mmCIF file of C-alpha atoms and ligand atoms in Angstrom:
data_model
loop_
_atom_site.group_PDB
_atom_site.id
_atom_site.type_symbol
_atom_site.label_atom_id
_atom_site.label_comp_id
_atom_site.label_asym_id
_atom_site.label_seq_id
_atom_site.Cartn_x
_atom_site.Cartn_y
_atom_site.Cartn_z
ATOM 1 C CA UNK A 48 15.496 -2.052 -20.890
ATOM 2 C CA UNK A 49 15.350 1.009 -23.022
ATOM 3 C CA UNK A 50 12.411 3.207 -23.563
ATOM 4 C CA UNK A 51 11.942 1.846 -27.087
ATOM 5 C CA UNK A 52 11.410 -1.518 -25.785
ATOM 6 C CA UNK A 53 8.873 -0.546 -23.158
ATOM 7 C CA UNK A 54 6.912 0.899 -25.785
ATOM 8 C CA UNK A 55 7.116 -1.827 -28.458
ATOM 9 C CA UNK A 56 5.619 -3.990 -25.525
ATOM 10 C CA UNK A 57 2.637 -1.883 -24.796
ATOM 11 C CA UNK A 58 1.850 -1.590 -28.807
ATOM 12 C CA UNK A 59 2.267 -5.227 -29.231
ATOM 13 C CA UNK A 60 0.213 -6.378 -26.079
ATOM 14 C CA UNK A 61 -2.137 -3.760 -25.082
ATOM 15 C CA UNK A 62 -5.411 -2.340 -26.626
ATOM 16 C CA UNK A 63 -4.826 0.916 -28.502
ATOM 17 C CA UNK A 64 -7.404 2.751 -26.929
ATOM 18 C CA UNK A 65 -4.923 5.612 -25.875
ATOM 19 C CA UNK A 66 -2.184 7.582 -28.003
ATOM 20 C CA UNK A 67 0.212 8.652 -25.319
ATOM 21 C CA UNK A 68 3.352 10.777 -25.789
ATOM 22 C CA UNK A 69 6.343 8.389 -26.083
ATOM 23 C CA UNK A 70 7.992 9.108 -22.622
ATOM 24 C CA UNK A 71 8.223 6.155 -20.297
ATOM 25 C CA UNK A 72 8.088 7.266 -16.820
ATOM 26 C CA UNK A 73 9.444 5.467 -13.766
ATOM 27 C CA UNK A 74 9.372 7.879 -10.894
ATOM 28 C CA UNK A 75 7.575 10.777 -9.368
ATOM 29 C CA UNK A 76 8.079 13.394 -6.605
ATOM 30 C CA UNK A 77 6.032 16.703 -6.215
ATOM 31 C CA UNK A 78 5.641 18.307 -9.641
ATOM 32 C CA UNK A 79 8.314 16.480 -11.239
ATOM 33 C CA UNK A 80 8.624 12.819 -12.961
ATOM 34 C CA UNK A 81 11.661 10.993 -14.310
ATOM 35 C CA UNK A 82 11.853 8.644 -17.367
ATOM 36 C CA UNK A 83 13.535 5.565 -17.780
ATOM 37 C CA UNK A 84 16.521 7.256 -19.439
ATOM 38 C CA UNK A 85 16.842 9.459 -16.318
ATOM 39 C CA UNK A 86 15.350 12.687 -17.940
ATOM 40 C CA UNK A 87 13.417 14.977 -15.668
ATOM 41 C CA UNK A 88 9.864 16.487 -16.581
ATOM 42 C CA UNK A 89 7.567 18.862 -15.105
ATOM 43 C CA UNK A 90 4.161 17.180 -15.018
ATOM 44 C CA UNK A 91 1.618 19.787 -16.352
ATOM 45 C CA UNK A 92 -1.141 16.926 -16.522
ATOM 46 C CA UNK A 93 -1.140 15.811 -12.865
ATOM 47 C CA UNK A 94 -3.014 12.530 -14.459
ATOM 48 C CA UNK A 95 -5.890 14.449 -15.397
ATOM 49 C CA UNK A 96 -5.730 16.270 -11.777
ATOM 50 C CA UNK A 97 -5.595 12.915 -9.907
ATOM 51 C CA UNK A 98 -2.356 14.125 -8.458
ATOM 52 C CA UNK A 99 -3.256 17.577 -7.234
ATOM 53 C CA UNK A 100 -1.043 16.949 -3.901
ATOM 54 C CA UNK A 101 2.045 15.958 -6.163
ATOM 55 C CA UNK A 102 3.420 12.653 -6.938
ATOM 56 C CA UNK A 103 4.151 10.150 -4.219
ATOM 57 C CA UNK A 104 3.359 12.607 -1.323
ATOM 58 C CA UNK A 105 5.207 11.111 1.512
ATOM 59 C CA UNK A 106 2.196 11.559 4.146
ATOM 60 C CA UNK A 107 -0.462 9.841 1.915
ATOM 61 C CA UNK A 108 2.298 7.337 1.156
ATOM 62 C CA UNK A 109 2.843 6.594 4.893
ATOM 63 C CA UNK A 110 -0.946 6.600 5.496
ATOM 64 C CA UNK A 111 -1.319 3.846 2.615
ATOM 65 C CA UNK A 112 1.393 1.673 3.679
ATOM 66 C CA UNK A 113 0.155 1.773 7.452
ATOM 67 C CA UNK A 114 -3.219 0.966 6.584
ATOM 68 C CA UNK A 115 -2.056 -1.762 3.881
ATOM 69 C CA UNK A 116 -0.487 -3.423 6.861
ATOM 70 C CA UNK A 117 -3.569 -3.397 9.105
ATOM 71 C CA UNK A 118 -6.433 -4.070 7.050
ATOM 72 C CA UNK A 119 -7.221 -3.596 3.285
ATOM 73 C CA UNK A 120 -10.827 -4.874 2.639
ATOM 74 C CA UNK A 121 -13.780 -6.068 4.355
ATOM 75 C CA UNK A 122 -16.463 -5.638 1.942
ATOM 76 C CA UNK A 123 -19.674 -3.460 3.213
ATOM 77 C CA UNK A 124 -20.854 -6.682 4.491
ATOM 78 C CA UNK A 125 -19.173 -5.668 7.642
ATOM 79 C CA UNK A 126 -18.163 -2.428 9.013
ATOM 80 C CA UNK A 127 -14.648 -0.895 9.375
ATOM 81 C CA UNK A 128 -12.917 1.651 11.402
ATOM 82 C CA UNK A 129 -11.996 4.007 8.686
ATOM 83 C CA UNK A 130 -15.309 4.414 7.140
ATOM 84 C CA UNK A 131 -17.211 6.513 9.336
ATOM 85 C CA UNK A 132 -14.196 8.758 9.977
ATOM 86 C CA UNK A 133 -13.786 9.183 6.303
ATOM 87 C CA UNK A 134 -17.519 10.119 6.257
ATOM 88 C CA UNK A 135 -17.141 12.647 8.963
ATOM 89 C CA UNK A 136 -14.181 14.591 7.620
ATOM 90 C CA UNK A 137 -15.246 14.679 4.176
ATOM 91 C CA UNK A 138 -18.692 15.857 5.330
ATOM 92 C CA UNK A 139 -17.255 18.776 7.585
ATOM 93 C CA UNK A 140 -14.788 19.848 4.854
ATOM 94 C CA UNK A 141 -17.600 20.218 2.154
ATOM 95 C CA UNK A 142 -20.467 20.749 4.480
ATOM 96 C CA UNK A 143 -22.207 17.797 3.220
ATOM 97 C CA UNK A 144 -24.941 15.578 4.802
ATOM 98 C CA UNK A 145 -24.092 12.246 3.307
ATOM 99 C CA UNK A 146 -21.593 10.305 1.381
ATOM 100 C CA UNK A 147 -21.640 7.222 -0.856
ATOM 101 C CA UNK A 148 -17.881 5.978 -1.817
ATOM 102 C CA UNK A 149 -17.316 4.258 -5.024
ATOM 103 C CA UNK A 150 -14.080 3.666 -7.062
ATOM 104 C CA UNK A 151 -13.817 5.488 -10.356
ATOM 105 C CA UNK A 152 -15.367 8.757 -11.347
ATOM 106 C CA UNK A 153 -17.442 7.012 -13.886
ATOM 107 C CA UNK A 154 -18.979 4.969 -11.125
ATOM 108 C CA UNK A 155 -19.831 8.090 -9.269
ATOM 109 C CA UNK A 156 -21.611 9.343 -12.094
ATOM 110 C CA UNK A 157 -23.476 6.083 -12.448
ATOM 111 C CA UNK A 158 -24.386 6.537 -8.639
ATOM 112 C CA UNK A 159 -25.688 9.927 -9.237
ATOM 113 C CA UNK A 160 -27.846 8.971 -12.241
ATOM 114 C CA UNK A 161 -29.322 5.982 -10.287
ATOM 115 C CA UNK A 162 -29.889 7.995 -7.088
ATOM 116 C CA UNK A 163 -31.526 10.832 -8.815
ATOM 117 C CA UNK A 164 -34.051 8.661 -10.919
ATOM 118 C CA UNK A 165 -35.056 6.730 -7.739
ATOM 119 C CA UNK A 166 -35.463 10.033 -6.080
ATOM 120 C CA UNK A 167 -37.349 11.302 -8.911
ATOM 121 C CA UNK A 168 -40.023 8.349 -8.623
ATOM 122 C CA UNK A 169 -39.871 7.941 -4.731
ATOM 123 C CA UNK A 170 -39.865 11.751 -3.785
ATOM 124 C CA UNK A 171 -40.798 13.987 -6.610
ATOM 125 C CA UNK A 172 -43.669 11.617 -7.999
ATOM 126 C CA UNK A 173 -42.355 11.204 -11.664
ATOM 127 C CA UNK A 174 -44.116 8.251 -13.449
ATOM 128 C CA UNK A 175 -42.174 5.017 -13.418
ATOM 129 C CA UNK A 176 -39.585 4.818 -16.388
ATOM 130 C CA UNK A 177 -40.166 8.368 -17.256
ATOM 131 C CA UNK A 178 -37.379 10.317 -15.450
ATOM 132 C CA UNK A 179 -35.068 12.606 -17.583
ATOM 133 C CA UNK A 180 -31.724 14.059 -16.821
ATOM 134 C CA UNK A 181 -30.377 17.385 -18.565
ATOM 135 C CA UNK A 182 -26.719 17.138 -19.409
ATOM 136 C CA UNK A 183 -24.613 19.724 -21.463
ATOM 137 C CA UNK A 184 -23.301 19.343 -25.037
ATOM 138 C CA UNK A 185 -19.463 18.455 -25.020
ATOM 139 C CA UNK A 186 -19.662 17.043 -21.584
ATOM 140 C CA UNK A 187 -17.002 14.747 -20.200
ATOM 141 C CA UNK A 188 -18.282 12.328 -17.568
ATOM 142 C CA UNK A 189 -16.533 9.030 -18.042
ATOM 143 C CA UNK A 190 -16.862 5.882 -20.351
ATOM 144 C CA UNK A 191 -19.552 3.531 -19.252
ATOM 145 C CA UNK A 192 -22.215 2.610 -21.644
ATOM 146 C CA UNK A 193 -24.766 4.975 -19.708
ATOM 147 C CA UNK A 194 -22.432 7.811 -19.397
ATOM 148 C CA UNK A 195 -21.295 7.769 -23.099
ATOM 149 C CA UNK A 196 -25.143 7.631 -23.772
ATOM 150 C CA UNK A 197 -25.185 11.274 -23.226
ATOM 151 C CA UNK A 198 -22.055 12.111 -24.647
ATOM 152 C CA UNK A 199 -21.816 14.323 -27.738
ATOM 153 C CA UNK A 200 -18.323 12.895 -28.782
ATOM 154 C CA UNK A 201 -18.198 10.688 -31.779
ATOM 155 C CA UNK A 202 -14.992 9.101 -30.924
ATOM 156 C CA UNK A 203 -16.539 8.017 -27.515
ATOM 157 C CA UNK A 204 -19.872 6.964 -28.889
ATOM 158 C CA UNK A 205 -19.252 5.289 -32.436
ATOM 159 C CA UNK A 206 -19.916 1.527 -32.639
ATOM 160 C CA UNK A 207 -21.179 1.495 -28.819
ATOM 161 C CA UNK A 208 -24.979 1.512 -29.176
ATOM 162 C CA UNK A 209 -27.559 0.743 -28.145
ATOM 163 C CA UNK A 210 -27.541 3.399 -25.584
ATOM 164 C CA UNK A 211 -29.179 4.179 -22.384
ATOM 165 C CA UNK A 212 -32.333 6.580 -22.840
ATOM 166 C CA UNK A 213 -33.618 9.366 -20.520
ATOM 167 C CA UNK A 214 -31.237 12.202 -21.489
ATOM 168 C CA UNK A 215 -31.698 15.347 -22.807
ATOM 169 C CA UNK A 216 -28.812 17.537 -24.163
ATOM 170 C CA UNK A 217 -28.485 21.436 -23.992
ATOM 171 C CA UNK A 218 -25.695 23.815 -25.049
ATOM 172 C CA UNK A 219 -23.282 24.543 -21.866
ATOM 173 C CA UNK A 220 -23.426 27.972 -20.506
ATOM 174 C CA UNK A 221 -26.808 28.670 -22.141
ATOM 175 C CA UNK A 222 -29.336 29.265 -19.058
ATOM 176 C CA UNK A 223 -32.214 29.833 -21.418
ATOM 177 C CA UNK A 224 -31.660 26.525 -22.969
ATOM 178 C CA UNK A 225 -31.459 24.922 -19.758
ATOM 179 C CA UNK A 226 -34.756 26.459 -18.545
ATOM 180 C CA UNK A 227 -36.635 25.473 -21.889
ATOM 181 C CA UNK A 228 -35.445 21.742 -21.582
ATOM 182 C CA UNK A 229 -37.194 21.172 -18.167
ATOM 183 C CA UNK A 230 -40.155 18.891 -18.127
ATOM 184 C CA UNK A 231 -42.454 17.531 -15.297
ATOM 185 C CA UNK A 232 -40.250 14.422 -15.741
ATOM 186 C CA UNK A 233 -36.879 16.337 -15.172
ATOM 187 C CA UNK A 234 -35.016 14.754 -12.381
ATOM 188 C CA UNK A 235 -31.820 16.134 -12.428
ATOM 189 C CA UNK A 236 -29.163 18.392 -14.294
ATOM 190 C CA UNK A 237 -25.717 17.251 -14.309
ATOM 191 C CA UNK A 238 -22.788 19.576 -15.306
ATOM 192 C CA UNK A 239 -19.219 20.165 -14.966
ATOM 193 C CA UNK A 240 -18.380 23.624 -13.404
ATOM 194 C CA UNK A 241 -15.769 23.799 -16.048
ATOM 195 C CA UNK A 242 -15.503 21.549 -18.844
ATOM 196 C CA UNK A 243 -12.238 20.003 -18.768
ATOM 197 C CA UNK A 244 -11.920 17.506 -21.443
ATOM 198 C CA UNK A 245 -13.732 19.685 -23.753
ATOM 199 C CA UNK A 246 -10.859 22.225 -23.762
ATOM 200 C CA UNK A 247 -11.030 24.083 -20.459
ATOM 201 C CA UNK A 248 -14.092 25.674 -21.080
ATOM 202 C CA UNK A 249 -15.600 28.263 -18.754
ATOM 203 C CA UNK A 250 -19.350 28.941 -18.557
ATOM 204 C CA UNK A 251 -20.470 32.737 -18.324
ATOM 205 C CA UNK A 252 -20.313 34.223 -15.055
ATOM 206 C CA UNK A 253 -23.538 33.580 -13.127
ATOM 207 C CA UNK A 254 -24.329 30.487 -15.099
ATOM 208 C CA UNK A 255 -24.142 28.027 -12.189
ATOM 209 C CA UNK A 256 -25.865 30.347 -9.928
ATOM 210 C CA UNK A 257 -28.859 30.843 -12.369
ATOM 211 C CA UNK A 258 -28.705 26.899 -12.706
ATOM 212 C CA UNK A 259 -29.057 26.567 -9.081
ATOM 213 C CA UNK A 260 -32.262 28.634 -8.920
ATOM 214 C CA UNK A 261 -33.656 26.853 -11.635
ATOM 215 C CA UNK A 262 -33.364 23.628 -10.285
ATOM 216 C CA UNK A 263 -34.562 24.919 -6.677
ATOM 217 C CA UNK A 264 -37.701 26.461 -8.288
ATOM 218 C CA UNK A 265 -38.566 23.465 -10.744
ATOM 219 C CA UNK A 266 -37.691 20.811 -7.875
ATOM 220 C CA UNK A 267 -34.726 19.413 -9.772
ATOM 221 C CA UNK A 268 -31.563 17.622 -8.398
ATOM 222 C CA UNK A 269 -28.493 19.984 -9.214
ATOM 223 C CA UNK A 270 -25.550 17.434 -10.006
ATOM 224 C CA UNK A 271 -22.007 18.958 -10.037
ATOM 225 C CA UNK A 272 -19.249 16.913 -11.465
ATOM 226 C CA UNK A 273 -16.308 18.204 -9.671
ATOM 227 C CA UNK A 274 -14.393 15.044 -10.260
ATOM 228 C CA UNK A 275 -11.857 17.331 -12.306
ATOM 229 C CA UNK A 276 -12.717 20.689 -10.962
ATOM 230 C CA UNK A 277 -12.954 19.795 -7.224
ATOM 231 C CA UNK A 278 -10.164 19.375 -4.654
ATOM 232 C CA UNK A 279 -8.446 22.586 -5.112
ATOM 233 C CA UNK A 280 -7.899 22.580 -8.851
ATOM 234 C CA UNK A 281 -9.336 25.924 -9.557
ATOM 235 C CA UNK A 282 -8.162 27.434 -6.246
ATOM 236 C CA UNK A 283 -11.279 26.743 -4.219
ATOM 237 C CA UNK A 284 -11.955 23.378 -2.476
ATOM 238 C CA UNK A 285 -15.037 23.239 -4.812
ATOM 239 C CA UNK A 286 -15.523 24.846 -7.899
ATOM 240 C CA UNK A 287 -19.053 25.906 -6.873
ATOM 241 C CA UNK A 288 -17.620 28.259 -4.314
ATOM 242 C CA UNK A 289 -16.620 30.668 -7.102
ATOM 243 C CA UNK A 290 -20.404 31.335 -7.567
ATOM 244 C CA UNK A 291 -21.252 30.913 -3.708
ATOM 245 C CA UNK A 292 -23.804 27.931 -4.532
ATOM 246 C CA UNK A 293 -24.102 24.469 -3.386
ATOM 247 C CA UNK A 294 -25.046 21.682 -5.527
ATOM 248 C CA UNK A 295 -27.672 18.593 -4.027
ATOM 249 C CA UNK A 296 -25.150 16.312 -5.117
ATOM 250 C CA UNK A 297 -21.444 16.613 -5.764
ATOM 251 C CA UNK A 298 -19.127 14.317 -7.594
ATOM 252 C CA UNK A 299 -15.561 13.869 -6.560
ATOM 253 C CA UNK A 300 -12.773 11.447 -7.483
ATOM 254 C CA UNK A 301 -9.390 11.785 -9.106
ATOM 255 C CA UNK A 302 -7.444 13.874 -6.503
ATOM 256 C CA UNK A 303 -9.398 12.128 -3.562
ATOM 257 C CA UNK A 304 -6.404 9.665 -3.309
ATOM 258 C CA UNK A 305 -3.736 12.027 -4.423
ATOM 259 C CA UNK A 306 -3.132 9.556 -7.304
ATOM 260 C CA UNK A 307 -2.756 6.546 -4.877
ATOM 261 C CA UNK A 308 -5.866 4.442 -5.526
ATOM 262 C CA UNK A 309 -9.013 4.944 -7.547
ATOM 263 C CA UNK A 310 -11.563 6.404 -5.162
ATOM 264 C CA UNK A 311 -14.602 8.544 -5.941
ATOM 265 C CA UNK A 312 -17.515 9.691 -3.817
ATOM 266 C CA UNK A 313 -21.124 11.017 -4.039
ATOM 267 C CA UNK A 314 -21.830 13.926 -1.558
ATOM 268 C CA UNK A 315 -25.082 14.785 -0.893
ATOM 269 C CA UNK A 316 -26.293 18.242 0.410
ATOM 270 C CA UNK A 317 -30.027 17.298 0.515
ATOM 271 C CA UNK A 318 -31.841 14.090 1.274
ATOM 272 C CA UNK A 319 -31.417 12.712 -2.187
ATOM 273 C CA UNK A 320 -28.970 9.822 -0.932
ATOM 274 C CA UNK A 321 -31.367 8.958 1.558
ATOM 275 C CA UNK A 322 -33.553 7.206 -0.913
ATOM 276 C CA UNK A 323 -31.262 4.373 -1.306
ATOM 277 C CA UNK A 324 -32.136 1.277 0.645
ATOM 278 C CA UNK A 325 -30.010 -1.899 1.636
ATOM 279 C CA UNK A 326 -29.170 -3.927 -1.493
ATOM 280 C CA UNK A 327 -30.386 -1.313 -4.118
ATOM 281 C CA UNK A 328 -26.663 -0.108 -4.990
ATOM 282 C CA UNK A 329 -23.088 -1.086 -4.074
ATOM 283 C CA UNK A 330 -19.767 -2.037 -4.848
ATOM 284 C CA UNK A 331 -17.337 -4.526 -3.505
ATOM 285 C CA UNK A 332 -14.238 -2.065 -3.233
ATOM 286 C CA UNK A 333 -16.506 1.144 -2.539
ATOM 287 C CA UNK A 334 -15.736 2.296 0.998
ATOM 288 C CA UNK A 335 -12.830 0.012 1.801
ATOM 289 C CA UNK A 336 -10.624 0.834 4.633
ATOM 290 C CA UNK A 337 -7.472 1.378 2.496
ATOM 291 C CA UNK A 338 -9.239 3.781 0.447
ATOM 292 C CA UNK A 339 -10.739 5.645 3.339
ATOM 293 C CA UNK A 340 -7.518 5.943 4.951
ATOM 294 C CA UNK A 341 -5.711 7.244 1.680
ATOM 295 C CA UNK A 342 -8.652 9.753 1.049
ATOM 296 C CA UNK A 343 -8.778 10.871 4.742
ATOM 297 C CA UNK A 344 -4.750 11.900 4.458
ATOM 298 C CA UNK A 345 -5.107 13.092 0.960
ATOM 299 C CA UNK A 346 -7.847 15.485 1.944
ATOM 300 C CA UNK A 347 -5.844 16.610 5.148
ATOM 301 C CA UNK A 348 -2.646 17.222 3.086
ATOM 302 C CA UNK A 349 -4.700 19.398 0.555
ATOM 303 C CA UNK A 350 -5.901 21.573 3.499
ATOM 304 C CA UNK A 351 -2.981 21.837 5.912
ATOM 305 C CA UNK A 352 -0.416 22.306 3.609
ATOM 306 C CA UNK A 353 -2.045 25.255 1.748
ATOM 307 C CA UNK A 354 -2.386 23.809 -1.585
ATOM 308 C CA UNK A 355 -5.780 25.375 -2.440
ATOM 309 C CA UNK A 356 -4.640 28.779 -1.634
ATOM 310 C CA UNK A 357 -1.454 28.156 -3.532
ATOM 311 C CA UNK A 358 -3.395 26.909 -6.788
ATOM 312 C CA UNK A 359 -5.246 30.265 -6.513
ATOM 313 C CA UNK A 360 -2.024 32.369 -6.362
ATOM 314 C CA UNK A 361 0.080 30.380 -8.925
ATOM 315 C CA UNK A 362 -3.016 29.984 -11.135
ATOM 316 C CA UNK A 363 -3.318 33.530 -11.349
ATOM 317 C CA UNK A 364 0.384 33.866 -11.783
ATOM 318 C CA UNK A 365 0.845 31.373 -14.619
ATOM 319 C CA UNK A 366 -2.405 32.601 -16.435
ATOM 320 C CA UNK A 367 -0.813 36.344 -16.423
ATOM 321 C CA UNK A 368 2.599 34.993 -17.466
ATOM 322 C CA UNK A 369 0.836 32.811 -20.443
ATOM 323 C CA UNK A 370 -0.886 35.918 -21.487
ATOM 324 C CA UNK A 371 2.234 37.947 -21.811
ATOM 325 C CA UNK A 372 4.008 35.404 -24.135
ATOM 326 C CA UNK A 373 1.217 34.701 -26.362
ATOM 327 C CA UNK A 374 1.775 34.792 -30.007
ATOM 328 C CA UNK A 375 -0.802 35.507 -33.084
ATOM 329 C CA UNK A 376 -0.984 31.661 -33.295
ATOM 330 C CA UNK A 377 -2.753 31.497 -29.880
ATOM 331 C CA UNK A 378 -6.363 31.791 -30.044
ATOM 332 C CA UNK A 379 -7.141 32.117 -26.426
ATOM 333 C CA UNK A 380 -5.891 31.572 -23.170
ATOM 334 C CA UNK A 381 -8.275 30.894 -20.310
ATOM 335 C CA UNK A 382 -8.427 29.146 -16.820
ATOM 336 C CA UNK A 383 -9.233 29.293 -13.403
ATOM 337 C CA UNK A 384 -6.758 28.405 -10.517
ATOM 338 C CA UNK A 385 -4.582 25.721 -12.067
ATOM 339 C CA UNK A 386 -6.824 24.592 -14.692
ATOM 340 C CA UNK A 387 -5.573 26.407 -17.777
ATOM 341 C CA UNK A 388 -6.134 26.162 -21.375
ATOM 342 C CA UNK A 389 -4.044 27.384 -24.278
ATOM 343 C CA UNK A 390 -6.261 27.393 -27.454
ATOM 344 C CA UNK A 391 -4.367 27.592 -30.956
ATOM 345 C CA UNK A 392 -6.029 28.855 -34.066
ATOM 346 C CA UNK A 393 -7.035 25.763 -36.287
ATOM 347 C CA UNK A 394 -4.513 26.519 -38.951
ATOM 348 C CA UNK A 395 -1.677 25.989 -36.491
ATOM 349 C CA UNK A 396 -2.054 22.304 -37.200
ATOM 350 C CA UNK A 397 -3.366 21.085 -33.639
ATOM 351 C CA UNK A 398 -1.759 21.167 -30.163
ATOM 352 C CA UNK A 399 -0.033 17.883 -30.460
ATOM 353 C CA UNK A 400 3.287 19.067 -32.150
ATOM 354 C CA UNK A 401 3.615 21.888 -29.472
ATOM 355 C CA UNK A 402 3.087 18.967 -26.802
ATOM 356 C CA UNK A 403 6.001 17.097 -28.471
ATOM 357 C CA UNK A 404 8.293 20.040 -28.460
ATOM 358 C CA UNK A 405 7.452 20.812 -24.775
ATOM 359 C CA UNK A 406 8.323 17.309 -24.006
ATOM 360 C CA UNK A 407 11.679 17.432 -25.577
ATOM 361 C CA UNK A 408 12.147 20.549 -23.399
ATOM 362 C CA UNK A 409 11.119 19.013 -20.174
ATOM 363 C CA UNK A 410 7.621 19.875 -19.696
ATOM 364 C CA UNK A 411 4.668 17.297 -20.068
ATOM 365 C CA UNK A 412 1.229 18.087 -21.204
ATOM 366 C CA UNK A 413 -1.327 16.624 -23.399
ATOM 367 C CA UNK A 414 -3.580 18.100 -25.955
ATOM 368 C CA UNK A 415 -7.476 18.104 -25.313
ATOM 369 C CA UNK A 416 -9.733 18.384 -28.199
ATOM 370 C CA UNK A 417 -7.054 18.808 -30.947
ATOM 371 C CA UNK A 418 -6.298 22.522 -30.631
ATOM 372 C CA UNK A 419 -6.000 23.144 -26.769
ATOM 373 C CA UNK A 420 -3.135 22.486 -24.394
ATOM 374 C CA UNK A 421 -4.229 22.084 -20.808
ATOM 375 C CA UNK A 422 -1.711 23.335 -18.120
ATOM 376 C CA UNK A 423 -2.407 21.604 -14.933
ATOM 377 C CA UNK A 424 0.514 21.026 -12.503
ATOM 378 C CA UNK A 425 0.139 19.543 -9.430
ATOM 379 C CA UNK A 426 -0.962 22.356 -6.856
ATOM 380 C CA UNK A 427 2.364 22.205 -5.049
ATOM 381 C CA UNK A 428 4.176 24.010 -7.882
ATOM 382 C CA UNK A 429 6.243 27.143 -6.749
ATOM 383 C CA UNK A 430 6.559 30.434 -8.405
ATOM 384 C CA UNK A 431 10.170 29.714 -9.492
ATOM 385 C CA UNK A 432 9.085 26.558 -11.509
ATOM 386 C CA UNK A 433 6.076 28.429 -13.017
ATOM 387 C CA UNK A 434 8.819 31.057 -14.359
ATOM 388 C CA UNK A 435 11.067 28.178 -15.554
ATOM 389 C CA UNK A 436 8.153 26.783 -17.311
ATOM 390 C CA UNK A 437 7.030 30.042 -18.974
ATOM 391 C CA UNK A 438 10.491 30.355 -20.375
ATOM 392 C CA UNK A 439 10.247 26.977 -22.032
ATOM 393 C CA UNK A 440 6.624 27.343 -23.277
ATOM 394 C CA UNK A 441 7.693 30.783 -24.742
ATOM 395 C CA UNK A 442 10.519 29.409 -26.739
ATOM 396 C CA UNK A 443 8.217 26.500 -27.847
ATOM 397 C CA UNK A 444 5.085 28.657 -28.951
ATOM 398 C CA UNK A 445 7.425 31.269 -30.484
ATOM 399 C CA UNK A 446 9.499 28.825 -32.414
HETATM 400 C C1 PLP B 264 -12.070 11.921 -15.171
HETATM 401 C C2 PLP B 264 -13.471 12.423 -14.852
HETATM 402 C C3 PLP B 264 -14.387 11.728 -15.181
HETATM 403 C C4 PLP B 264 -14.458 10.022 -14.988
HETATM 404 O O1 PLP B 264 -13.529 9.564 -14.080
HETATM 405 P P1 PLP B 264 -12.751 8.172 -14.289
HETATM 406 O O2 PLP B 264 -12.026 7.855 -13.036
HETATM 407 O O3 PLP B 264 -11.793 8.001 -15.461
HETATM 408 O O4 PLP B 264 -14.009 7.123 -14.450
HETATM 409 C C5 PLP B 264 -15.685 12.184 -15.035
HETATM 410 N N1 PLP B 264 -16.151 13.373 -14.988
HETATM 411 C C6 PLP B 264 -15.049 14.173 -15.004
HETATM 412 C C7 PLP B 264 -15.252 15.693 -15.237
HETATM 413 C C8 PLP B 264 -13.744 13.777 -15.218
HETATM 414 O O5 PLP B 264 -12.746 14.610 -15.524
#
């Protein structure tokens, strides 16, 4: 079957909630993917940073197949021999005390919201149903009703009300605004260390550190959504390390499975997760042995194969290279590790035409928030491939 036939099938039968580039992929290996016509591309999106370890990593594949042949799902009504080991390994790696495994990123966010509310009532002493959580403008935390209730993106919200109350929105990167938004009923501050979907927006240096101390002083749970920034993407295991802080709750997902399976987790560095009692929260698939075996290997691969250090090195090199080829149409190039945004001036007509041309020349990336291209290849990219990509990017943005 030809690419056009696959595309027509999707368009006819699927809900049109995405606007993908018209490339039909059939195979992936490391940083490369191939389409149904046999053309090869560099993947510069990495499934929104879910395939940090590279496509179809052989060790993760092996762990998945072996576990799939043994035991896949028990539900949490019974115990399994993978869950405890997953807890121990992820806690050691992230210096966490407790873990709650879920499936998607949005579920991890929902879990954090529920947990800090309960913590607010049971531990902090906030009056019932009065808890408030502070979030940032232009955030992206997922797609459920509660999560979009505190989104500021019209496309994500329009027509989906009524919304969940209990959230206050402050500008990202503005520490005074955060401080002024705190009330006696504030239980949590939920923030992305770098706003990914908003266009790779970095806060001013020192922002997270200052947020950390406000949360400590005012008895508020600091929740870092590291679903995109975490697991090596920014050149550290967790982006919080760039500012030398530790969140109370950390959310991870995406690359926790290296792209093999939906797995997310809430990690707790305080006793916040301790407030949950049997029956108060759960998920049929959360913490299943297949997910745990995959996540254990995905984490090992990240560390043992030096991917985090490579992300730091190749990220610096890529960013420098992009800055050398910038044209007057480029407004800003920014990033940390292999999470890089190239923003065009609004009069350049948006980033999508550039993504189209990059695709024709063998690089897949996606515009984010209209004027920005995000470059986020798998963390296994080599210097040689970065050089190859820079040549192509130069020809496209100059052309
Ligand atoms: C992708 C993402 C989510 C949502 O994850 P899903 O698995 O799509 O539900 C939440 N927060 C951030 C920062 C993300 O990048």
